[in-house]
Amino acid sequence: MTSGSRVLAVVRYDAIDQLRRPLAVLLPIALPIYVVTRSVAQTLATPRPVELAGGQHIIATMRELHGAGMAAIAVGFVSALLGSFVARSAQSADRRLAVVGFGSRELIASRLLVLLASATLVTLVAASVVAASVNVEHWAALTGSLWLTGMLFAAIGALLGTTLGVLPATYAALFAVLVDLGVAQNPMFNARPPDWAQLLPGYGSARGLYAAAFAPTFNAAGVLLLAAGWTAVALAAVVVAMRRNLPTTPSHPSTKATAHAQ
Amino acid sequence: MLSVLRTAGPLFARESARDRLSIALLAVIPVWFVVIFSSVLGDFSAALGGTLARQSAGALSAGWAAALLSGTLAFFQVTAGRTADRRLALAGRCAAQVAAARLAVCLLAALVASAAALATLALVSGVEHPWHAAAAIYGAAITYVGIGVLIGAVVHGPLEGSLLVVLVFSIDAFSTPQMTSSTGLSWTPTRNASDVLMSAAAGGASTTSAWAQLAGTAVVSVALSAATFAAIARGRA
């Protein structure tokens, strides 16, 4: 078995494991569609001045801001929830997979690939719903901002899942997403985020999202770089946490991995 | 009956207190709702076409905090106690007595959650009629005890069930007439409690009819919870 096929095997095991949970199947598709369309339908088109990243001042409507903001919240929450599921699966299975011959790099890479796939899925659903509901100025940048939101909160969810367990991690992720993306970064409540909000992890991706959605000229690459930095740090922390979970004794590559390991 | 409440009740209460999630929720949710949520609730309701005043937003968020917390904790009482309650009933305890002990713990948790929410409200924004507000907050909490218990009887997964409590709560909260211009749902579980709470926050008095409806909702919730706990102890739910 080559290293690549081992990684794909663990990705397949993990995908099967996650697909057993109704929530893991239902939420990435249903939640963004429901919250974005309901938000847009229920909110008035009241004009709202907003200062976007890059210093541009625009007038958006509350309806548009609500639709875009709920997409970010849905992506953040679903990614964090799936991240906590993946982390718990890894905690229970990876030590056994290591014993039967899987390398730590292969195991960690496979878990990160599952996080990547789940964040990408919910991002594509959310971006499509936003594009259908709101006049988006820069589709690619909006999708990129949402994807960074998904990857960042998937990593945060994985860290929470590792340290707290799935249930407390779910509530912690819900509150973290609502405080950061729902209140602090939300232009429905402040024309620009307050100073303290810049310290939160969602600042860069949220500023990038609103600039991508509403700025006539997109010049918010700086905040997207900041978001990428937060995401890289969070993913690095996930790698460290997963590596600590694995046994320190060398594995035996000659041992045949079995599909029953998980 | 009283002997069971004296023996099983404290055991169930200690079991709940050992759960770190319950303690964390008790600490976080009232502060989250009253301090953070109420500060943006007025703007949010205006965006939806609602007319929620800032003082009413604080009072309403205290009621919501107690309701959500009580519903979640009641749901966990059901999931945590399902097996133990059946064994207690099989060991000779009357199912009604076991149900009464479980219900007493839920009502006590709802009382603690209501007190935490009211205290946070009093510290943050104050309230004109604190006793009226206390009764309305506890009424909302008792209503959600019933919802949490009913969901716990049907949904066995802790994650799925607790998120369902959150979903029901979200639909309920954002269908409050002052939150939206759309007609929405004609009745929601905390509608009566919200009306009394907003009157209490503004210094007004609620009508006898509003108090009667609030009391009626709470009584129905307690009766449904008791019946559900008894059915679980008998192995029928």
Coordinates of C-alpha atoms in Angstrom, one line a residue:
Chain A
M1 CA 0.0 0.0 0.0
T2 CA 1.5 3.3 -1.0
S3 CA 1.4 6.4 1.2
G4 CA -1.2 8.1 -1.1
S5 CA -3.5 5.1 -1.1
R6 CA -3.2 4.9 2.7
V7 CA -4.3 8.5 3.0
L8 CA -7.2 7.9 0.6
A9 CA -8.2 4.8 2.5
V10 CA -8.4 6.8 5.8
V11 CA -10.3 9.6 4.0
R12 CA -12.8 7.0 2.8
Y13 CA -13.1 5.4 6.3
D14 CA -13.7 8.9 7.8
A15 CA -16.2 9.8 5.1
I16 CA -18.2 6.6 5.8
D17 CA -18.1 7.4 9.5
Q18 CA -19.3 11.0 9.1
L19 CA -22.0 10.0 6.6
R20 CA -23.5 7.7 9.3
R21 CA -24.6 10.9 11.2
P22 CA -27.8 12.5 9.8
L23 CA -26.6 15.9 10.9
A24 CA -23.3 15.6 9.0
V25 CA -25.3 15.0 5.8
L26 CA -28.2 17.4 6.5
L27 CA -26.5 20.5 7.9
P28 CA -24.0 21.4 5.1
I29 CA -26.7 21.6 2.5
A30 CA -29.9 22.5 4.4
L31 CA -28.6 25.0 6.9
P32 CA -27.1 27.6 4.5
I33 CA -30.1 27.3 2.1
Y34 CA -32.6 27.8 5.0
V35 CA -30.9 30.6 6.9
V36 CA -29.8 32.7 3.9
T37 CA -33.1 32.5 2.1
R38 CA -35.2 33.0 5.2
S39 CA -33.0 36.0 6.3
V40 CA -33.3 37.6 2.9
A41 CA -37.0 37.0 2.8
Q42 CA -37.7 38.4 6.3
T43 CA -35.4 41.5 6.3
L44 CA -36.4 44.9 5.0
A45 CA -34.4 46.6 2.2
T46 CA -33.5 49.5 4.6
P47 CA -30.4 51.5 3.3
R48 CA -27.4 51.1 5.5
P49 CA -24.0 52.9 5.2
V50 CA -21.0 50.6 5.5
E51 CA -17.3 51.2 5.5
L52 CA -15.7 48.2 3.8
A53 CA -12.1 47.0 3.9
G54 CA -9.9 49.1 1.7
G55 CA -11.7 52.3 2.9
Q56 CA -14.6 52.2 0.5
H57 CA -17.9 53.6 1.8
I58 CA -21.0 52.2 0.2
I59 CA -24.7 52.1 0.9
A60 CA -26.0 48.5 1.1
T61 CA -29.4 47.3 2.3
M62 CA -30.0 45.5 5.5
R63 CA -31.5 42.6 3.5
E64 CA -28.2 42.2 1.5
L65 CA -26.1 42.5 4.6
H66 CA -28.2 40.0 6.5
G67 CA -28.1 37.4 3.6
A68 CA -24.3 37.6 3.3
G69 CA -23.7 37.6 7.0
M70 CA -25.9 34.5 7.6
A71 CA -24.0 32.7 4.9
A72 CA -20.8 33.3 6.8
I73 CA -22.4 32.2 10.1
A74 CA -23.8 29.0 8.5
V75 CA -20.4 28.2 6.9
G76 CA -18.6 28.9 10.2
F77 CA -21.0 26.8 12.4
V78 CA -21.3 23.8 10.1
S79 CA -17.6 23.7 9.5
A80 CA -16.9 23.9 13.2
L81 CA -19.4 21.2 14.0
L82 CA -18.0 18.9 11.3
G83 CA -14.5 19.7 12.5
S84 CA -15.4 18.6 16.0
F85 CA -16.8 15.3 14.6
V86 CA -13.6 14.6 12.6
A87 CA -11.4 15.4 15.6
R88 CA -13.4 13.0 17.8
S89 CA -13.2 10.3 15.1
A90 CA -9.5 10.8 14.9
Q91 CA -9.1 10.5 18.7
S92 CA -10.8 7.2 18.8
A93 CA -9.4 5.6 15.6
D94 CA -6.0 7.1 14.8
R95 CA -4.0 5.4 17.6
R96 CA -5.3 2.0 16.3
L97 CA -4.6 2.9 12.7
A98 CA -1.0 3.9 13.8
V99 CA -0.6 0.5 15.4
V100 CA -1.5 -1.3 12.2
G101 CA 1.0 0.6 10.2
F102 CA -0.4 4.0 9.2
G103 CA 2.1 6.9 9.5
S104 CA 1.3 10.0 11.5
R105 CA 1.7 12.2 8.4
E106 CA -0.7 10.0 6.5
L107 CA -3.3 10.1 9.3
I108 CA -3.1 13.8 9.8
A109 CA -3.1 14.6 6.1
S110 CA -6.2 12.4 5.7
R111 CA -8.1 14.2 8.5
L112 CA -7.1 17.6 7.1
L113 CA -8.4 16.4 3.7
V114 CA -11.8 15.6 5.3
L115 CA -11.9 19.0 6.9
L116 CA -11.0 20.6 3.6
A117 CA -13.8 18.6 1.7
S118 CA -16.5 19.5 4.3
A119 CA -15.5 23.2 4.4
T120 CA -15.5 23.3 0.6
L121 CA -18.9 21.6 0.3
V122 CA -20.7 24.0 2.7
T123 CA -18.9 27.0 1.1
L124 CA -20.1 26.1 -2.4
V125 CA -23.7 25.6 -1.1
A126 CA -23.6 28.9 0.8
A127 CA -21.9 30.9 -2.0
S128 CA -24.5 29.6 -4.5
V129 CA -27.4 30.6 -2.2
V130 CA -25.9 34.1 -1.6
A131 CA -25.3 34.6 -5.3
A132 CA -29.0 33.6 -6.0
S133 CA -30.3 36.0 -3.3
V134 CA -28.0 39.0 -3.3
N135 CA -26.3 41.0 -6.1
V136 CA -22.7 40.0 -5.5
E137 CA -20.0 42.2 -7.0
H138 CA -17.0 39.7 -6.9
W139 CA -18.1 36.0 -6.9
A140 CA -14.7 34.5 -6.7
A141 CA -13.5 36.6 -3.8
L142 CA -16.8 36.0 -2.0
T143 CA -16.3 32.2 -2.4
G144 CA -12.7 32.5 -1.2
S145 CA -13.7 34.5 1.9
L146 CA -16.4 32.0 2.8
W147 CA -13.9 29.1 2.2
L148 CA -11.4 30.8 4.5
T149 CA -14.2 31.2 7.1
G150 CA -15.0 27.5 6.7
M151 CA -11.4 26.3 7.0
L152 CA -10.8 28.6 10.0
F153 CA -13.8 27.4 12.0
A154 CA -13.3 23.8 10.9
A155 CA -9.9 24.0 12.6
I156 CA -11.4 25.8 15.6
G157 CA -14.1 23.1 15.8
A158 CA -11.5 20.4 15.6
L159 CA -9.5 22.0 18.5
L160 CA -12.7 22.3 20.6
G161 CA -13.7 18.8 19.8
T162 CA -10.3 17.5 20.8
T163 CA -10.3 19.3 24.2
L164 CA -14.0 19.4 25.1
G165 CA -15.9 16.6 23.4
V166 CA -18.5 16.9 20.7
L167 CA -21.4 18.3 22.7
P168 CA -19.7 21.1 24.6
A169 CA -17.7 21.8 21.4
T170 CA -20.9 22.2 19.5
Y171 CA -22.2 24.9 21.9
A172 CA -18.8 26.6 22.2
A173 CA -18.6 26.7 18.4
L174 CA -22.1 28.1 18.2
F175 CA -21.4 30.9 20.6
A176 CA -18.0 31.6 19.1
V177 CA -19.5 31.9 15.6
L178 CA -22.4 34.1 16.8
V179 CA -20.2 36.4 18.9
D180 CA -17.5 36.8 16.2
L181 CA -19.3 36.7 12.9
G182 CA -22.9 37.3 14.1
V183 CA -22.3 40.4 16.3
A184 CA -18.7 41.7 16.3
Q185 CA -18.1 41.7 12.5
N186 CA -21.6 42.3 11.5
P187 CA -22.2 45.6 9.6
M188 CA -25.9 45.5 10.4
F189 CA -24.9 46.7 13.9
N190 CA -21.8 48.8 13.2
A191 CA -20.7 50.6 10.0
R192 CA -17.3 49.1 10.6
P193 CA -16.3 46.6 13.3
P194 CA -15.2 48.0 16.7
D195 CA -11.5 48.0 17.5
W196 CA -11.8 44.9 19.8
A197 CA -13.4 42.9 16.9
Q198 CA -10.1 43.1 15.0
L199 CA -8.6 40.7 17.6
L200 CA -11.1 38.0 16.8
P201 CA -10.3 35.3 14.3
G202 CA -13.2 36.0 12.0
Y203 CA -12.2 39.6 11.3
G204 CA -10.2 39.1 8.1
S205 CA -12.6 36.6 6.4
A206 CA -15.7 38.7 7.3
R207 CA -14.2 41.9 6.1
G208 CA -13.1 40.1 2.9
L209 CA -16.6 38.7 2.5
Y210 CA -18.5 42.0 2.7
A211 CA -15.9 43.7 0.5
A212 CA -16.3 40.9 -2.1
A213 CA -20.1 41.1 -1.9
F214 CA -20.5 44.9 -2.1
A215 CA -17.4 46.8 -3.1
P216 CA -17.4 48.1 -6.7
T217 CA -13.6 47.6 -6.7
F218 CA -12.2 44.7 -4.7
N219 CA -9.0 45.8 -2.8
A220 CA -9.3 43.8 0.3
A221 CA -6.4 41.3 -0.3
G222 CA -4.8 42.4 2.9
V223 CA -7.7 41.2 5.1
L224 CA -7.8 38.0 3.2
L225 CA -4.1 37.5 3.9
L226 CA -4.9 38.1 7.6
A227 CA -7.7 35.5 7.4
A228 CA -5.3 33.0 5.7
G229 CA -2.8 33.6 8.5
W230 CA -5.4 32.9 11.2
T231 CA -6.4 29.8 9.3
A232 CA -2.8 28.6 9.0
V233 CA -2.2 29.1 12.7
A234 CA -5.4 27.2 13.6
L235 CA -4.6 24.4 11.3
A236 CA -1.1 24.2 12.7
A237 CA -2.6 23.9 16.2
V238 CA -4.8 21.1 14.9
V239 CA -1.8 19.2 13.5
V240 CA 0.0 19.5 16.9
A241 CA -3.1 18.3 18.8
M242 CA -3.5 15.3 16.4
R243 CA 0.1 14.4 16.6
R244 CA 0.0 14.4 20.4
N245 CA -2.9 12.0 20.2
L246 CA -0.7 9.5 18.2
P247 CA 1.6 6.9 19.9
T248 CA 5.2 8.0 20.1
T249 CA 6.6 4.5 19.3
P250 CA 7.5 3.9 15.6
S251 CA 4.8 2.3 13.5
H252 CA 5.3 -0.8 11.5
P253 CA 4.8 0.0 7.8
S254 CA 5.0 -3.7 6.9
T255 CA 1.9 -4.4 8.9
K256 CA -1.1 -4.7 6.7
A257 CA -3.8 -2.1 7.4
T258 CA -7.2 -3.5 7.7
A259 CA -10.5 -1.9 7.0
H260 CA -11.7 -2.9 10.4
A261 CA -9.3 -0.6 12.1
Q262 CA -11.9 2.0 12.5
Chain B
M1 CA -43.9 10.7 47.4
L2 CA -41.9 13.1 49.6
S3 CA -39.4 10.4 50.6
V4 CA -38.6 9.8 46.9
L5 CA -38.2 13.5 46.4
R6 CA -35.8 13.6 49.4
T7 CA -33.7 10.7 48.1
A8 CA -33.9 10.6 44.3
G9 CA -34.2 14.3 43.8
P10 CA -30.8 15.3 45.4
L11 CA -29.2 12.3 43.5
F12 CA -30.6 13.6 40.2
A13 CA -29.5 17.1 41.1
R14 CA -25.9 16.0 41.9
E15 CA -25.8 14.1 38.6
S16 CA -26.7 17.2 36.7
A17 CA -24.2 19.3 38.6
R18 CA -21.4 16.9 37.6
D19 CA -22.0 17.7 34.0
R20 CA -19.5 20.4 33.0
L21 CA -21.6 21.5 30.0
S22 CA -24.6 22.3 32.3
I23 CA -22.4 24.4 34.5
A24 CA -20.8 26.2 31.5
L25 CA -24.2 26.9 30.0
L26 CA -25.5 28.3 33.3
A27 CA -22.6 30.7 33.4
V28 CA -22.5 31.7 29.7
I29 CA -26.0 31.8 28.4
P30 CA -27.6 34.5 30.7
V31 CA -24.6 36.8 30.2
W32 CA -24.4 36.1 26.5
F33 CA -28.1 36.9 25.9
V34 CA -28.5 39.8 28.2
V35 CA -25.2 41.6 27.8
I36 CA -24.3 40.9 24.2
F37 CA -27.5 39.9 22.5
S38 CA -29.8 42.6 23.9
S39 CA -27.3 45.3 22.8
V40 CA -28.0 44.4 19.1
L41 CA -31.5 43.1 19.4
G42 CA -33.1 46.5 18.8
D43 CA -31.2 47.1 15.6
F44 CA -31.9 43.6 14.5
S45 CA -35.6 43.9 15.0
A46 CA -35.6 47.2 13.2
A47 CA -34.0 45.4 10.2
L48 CA -36.7 42.8 10.3
G49 CA -39.4 45.5 10.5
G50 CA -40.0 45.1 14.2
T51 CA -40.5 47.7 16.9
L52 CA -38.5 46.4 19.8
A53 CA -37.4 49.1 22.3
R54 CA -33.9 48.7 23.9
Q55 CA -35.3 48.2 27.4
S56 CA -37.7 45.6 26.2
A57 CA -34.9 43.9 24.3
G58 CA -33.0 43.4 27.5
A59 CA -36.0 42.0 29.3
L60 CA -36.9 39.8 26.4
S61 CA -33.4 38.4 26.1
A62 CA -33.4 37.5 29.8
G63 CA -36.6 35.5 29.2
W64 CA -35.0 33.8 26.2
A65 CA -31.9 33.0 28.1
A66 CA -33.8 31.2 30.9
A67 CA -36.0 29.5 28.3
L68 CA -33.2 28.1 26.1
L69 CA -31.2 27.1 29.1
S70 CA -34.1 25.3 30.8
G71 CA -35.1 23.5 27.6
T72 CA -31.6 22.3 27.0
L73 CA -31.1 21.1 30.6
A74 CA -34.5 19.4 30.7
F75 CA -33.6 17.6 27.4
F76 CA -30.4 16.4 29.1
Q77 CA -32.3 15.2 32.2
V78 CA -34.3 12.9 29.9
T79 CA -31.3 11.6 27.9
A80 CA -29.2 11.1 31.0
G81 CA -31.9 9.5 33.1
R82 CA -33.7 7.2 30.6
T83 CA -31.9 4.0 31.6
A84 CA -31.6 4.9 35.3
D85 CA -35.3 5.8 35.7
R86 CA -36.4 2.5 34.1
R87 CA -34.1 0.6 36.5
L88 CA -35.5 2.5 39.5
A89 CA -39.0 1.7 38.4
L90 CA -38.1 -2.0 37.9
A91 CA -36.5 -2.0 41.4
G92 CA -39.7 -1.0 43.0
R93 CA -40.0 2.7 42.8
C94 CA -43.3 4.0 41.6
A95 CA -42.9 5.5 38.1
A96 CA -44.9 8.5 39.2
Q97 CA -42.5 9.1 42.1
V98 CA -39.5 8.9 39.8
A99 CA -41.1 11.2 37.4
A100 CA -41.9 13.7 40.2
A101 CA -38.2 13.7 41.3
R102 CA -37.0 14.3 37.7
L103 CA -39.5 17.1 37.2
A104 CA -38.5 18.7 40.5
V105 CA -34.9 18.8 39.3
C106 CA -35.9 20.3 36.0
L107 CA -38.0 23.0 37.8
L108 CA -35.2 23.7 40.1
A109 CA -32.7 24.1 37.2
A110 CA -35.3 26.4 35.5
L111 CA -35.5 28.4 38.7
V112 CA -31.7 28.8 38.9
A113 CA -31.5 29.8 35.2
S114 CA -34.3 32.3 35.7
A115 CA -32.6 33.8 38.7
A116 CA -29.3 34.1 36.8
A117 CA -31.1 35.7 33.9
L118 CA -33.0 38.2 36.1
A119 CA -29.9 39.1 38.1
T120 CA -28.0 39.8 34.9
L121 CA -30.9 41.9 33.6
A122 CA -31.0 43.8 36.8
L123 CA -27.3 44.5 36.8
V124 CA -27.2 45.5 33.1
S125 CA -30.3 47.5 32.4
G126 CA -32.6 47.3 35.4
V127 CA -36.3 46.5 35.3
E128 CA -39.3 48.5 36.4
H129 CA -41.4 45.6 37.8
P130 CA -38.9 43.0 39.0
W131 CA -41.5 40.6 40.4
H132 CA -43.6 40.7 37.3
A133 CA -40.4 40.1 35.3
A134 CA -39.4 37.2 37.6
A135 CA -42.7 35.5 37.1
A136 CA -42.6 35.9 33.3
I137 CA -39.0 34.7 33.0
Y138 CA -39.8 31.6 35.2
G139 CA -43.0 31.1 33.1
A140 CA -40.9 31.0 29.9
A141 CA -38.4 28.7 31.5
I142 CA -41.1 26.2 32.6
T143 CA -42.6 26.3 29.1
Y144 CA -39.2 25.2 27.7
V145 CA -38.9 22.5 30.3
G146 CA -41.9 20.9 28.6
I147 CA -40.4 21.4 25.2
G148 CA -37.0 19.9 26.2
V149 CA -38.6 16.9 27.9
L150 CA -40.9 16.2 24.9
I151 CA -37.9 16.4 22.5
G152 CA -35.9 14.2 24.8
A153 CA -38.6 11.6 24.7
V154 CA -38.6 11.5 20.9
V155 CA -34.9 12.2 19.9
H156 CA -32.4 10.1 21.7
G157 CA -29.1 11.5 20.3
P158 CA -27.7 14.3 22.6
L159 CA -26.4 16.4 19.8
E160 CA -29.4 16.1 17.5
G161 CA -31.9 16.7 20.4
S162 CA -30.1 19.7 21.9
L163 CA -29.8 21.3 18.5
L164 CA -33.5 20.7 17.9
V165 CA -34.2 22.6 21.1
V166 CA -32.1 25.4 19.7
L167 CA -34.0 25.3 16.4
V168 CA -37.4 25.4 18.1
F169 CA -36.2 28.2 20.3
S170 CA -34.9 30.2 17.3
I171 CA -38.2 29.9 15.4
D172 CA -40.1 30.9 18.6
A173 CA -37.8 33.9 19.5
F174 CA -37.7 35.4 16.0
S175 CA -41.5 35.0 15.5
T176 CA -42.1 37.4 18.4
P177 CA -44.4 40.2 16.9
Q178 CA -42.0 43.0 18.1
M179 CA -39.1 41.3 16.2
T180 CA -40.6 41.3 12.8
S181 CA -43.1 43.0 10.5
S182 CA -44.3 39.8 8.9
T183 CA -47.4 38.2 10.5
G184 CA -45.5 34.9 11.0
L185 CA -46.9 32.4 13.5
S186 CA -50.0 33.2 15.4
W187 CA -48.9 31.4 18.6
T188 CA -45.4 30.5 19.9
P189 CA -44.5 28.9 23.3
T190 CA -43.1 32.1 24.8
R191 CA -45.5 34.6 23.3
N192 CA -47.4 35.2 26.6
A193 CA -44.3 35.3 28.7
S194 CA -42.8 37.8 26.2
D195 CA -45.8 40.1 26.4
V196 CA -45.7 40.1 30.2
L197 CA -42.0 40.7 30.2
M198 CA -42.0 43.6 27.9
S199 CA -44.8 45.2 29.9
A200 CA -42.8 44.7 33.1
A201 CA -39.7 46.2 31.5
A202 CA -41.6 49.3 30.5
G203 CA -43.3 49.7 33.9
G204 CA -46.7 48.7 32.6
A205 CA -49.2 46.2 34.1
S206 CA -50.3 43.1 32.2
T207 CA -53.9 42.2 31.9
T208 CA -55.5 39.3 33.9
S209 CA -55.9 37.5 30.6
A210 CA -52.2 37.7 29.8
W211 CA -51.3 36.3 33.3
A212 CA -53.9 33.6 33.0
Q213 CA -52.5 32.5 29.6
L214 CA -49.0 32.5 31.0
A215 CA -50.0 30.4 33.9
G216 CA -52.0 28.0 31.6
T217 CA -49.0 27.5 29.4
A218 CA -46.8 26.7 32.4
V219 CA -49.4 24.2 33.9
V220 CA -49.7 22.4 30.5
S221 CA -45.9 22.2 30.3
V222 CA -45.6 20.8 33.8
A223 CA -48.4 18.2 33.1
L224 CA -46.8 17.1 29.8
S225 CA -43.4 16.8 31.4
A226 CA -44.7 14.7 34.3
A227 CA -46.6 12.4 31.9
T228 CA -43.5 12.1 29.7
F229 CA -41.1 11.3 32.6
A230 CA -43.6 8.7 33.9
A231 CA -43.9 7.1 30.5
I232 CA -40.1 6.9 30.2
A233 CA -39.8 5.3 33.7
R234 CA -42.4 2.7 32.6
G235 CA -40.4 2.1 29.4
R236 CA -43.0 3.5 27.0
A237 CA -41.0 6.4 25.6

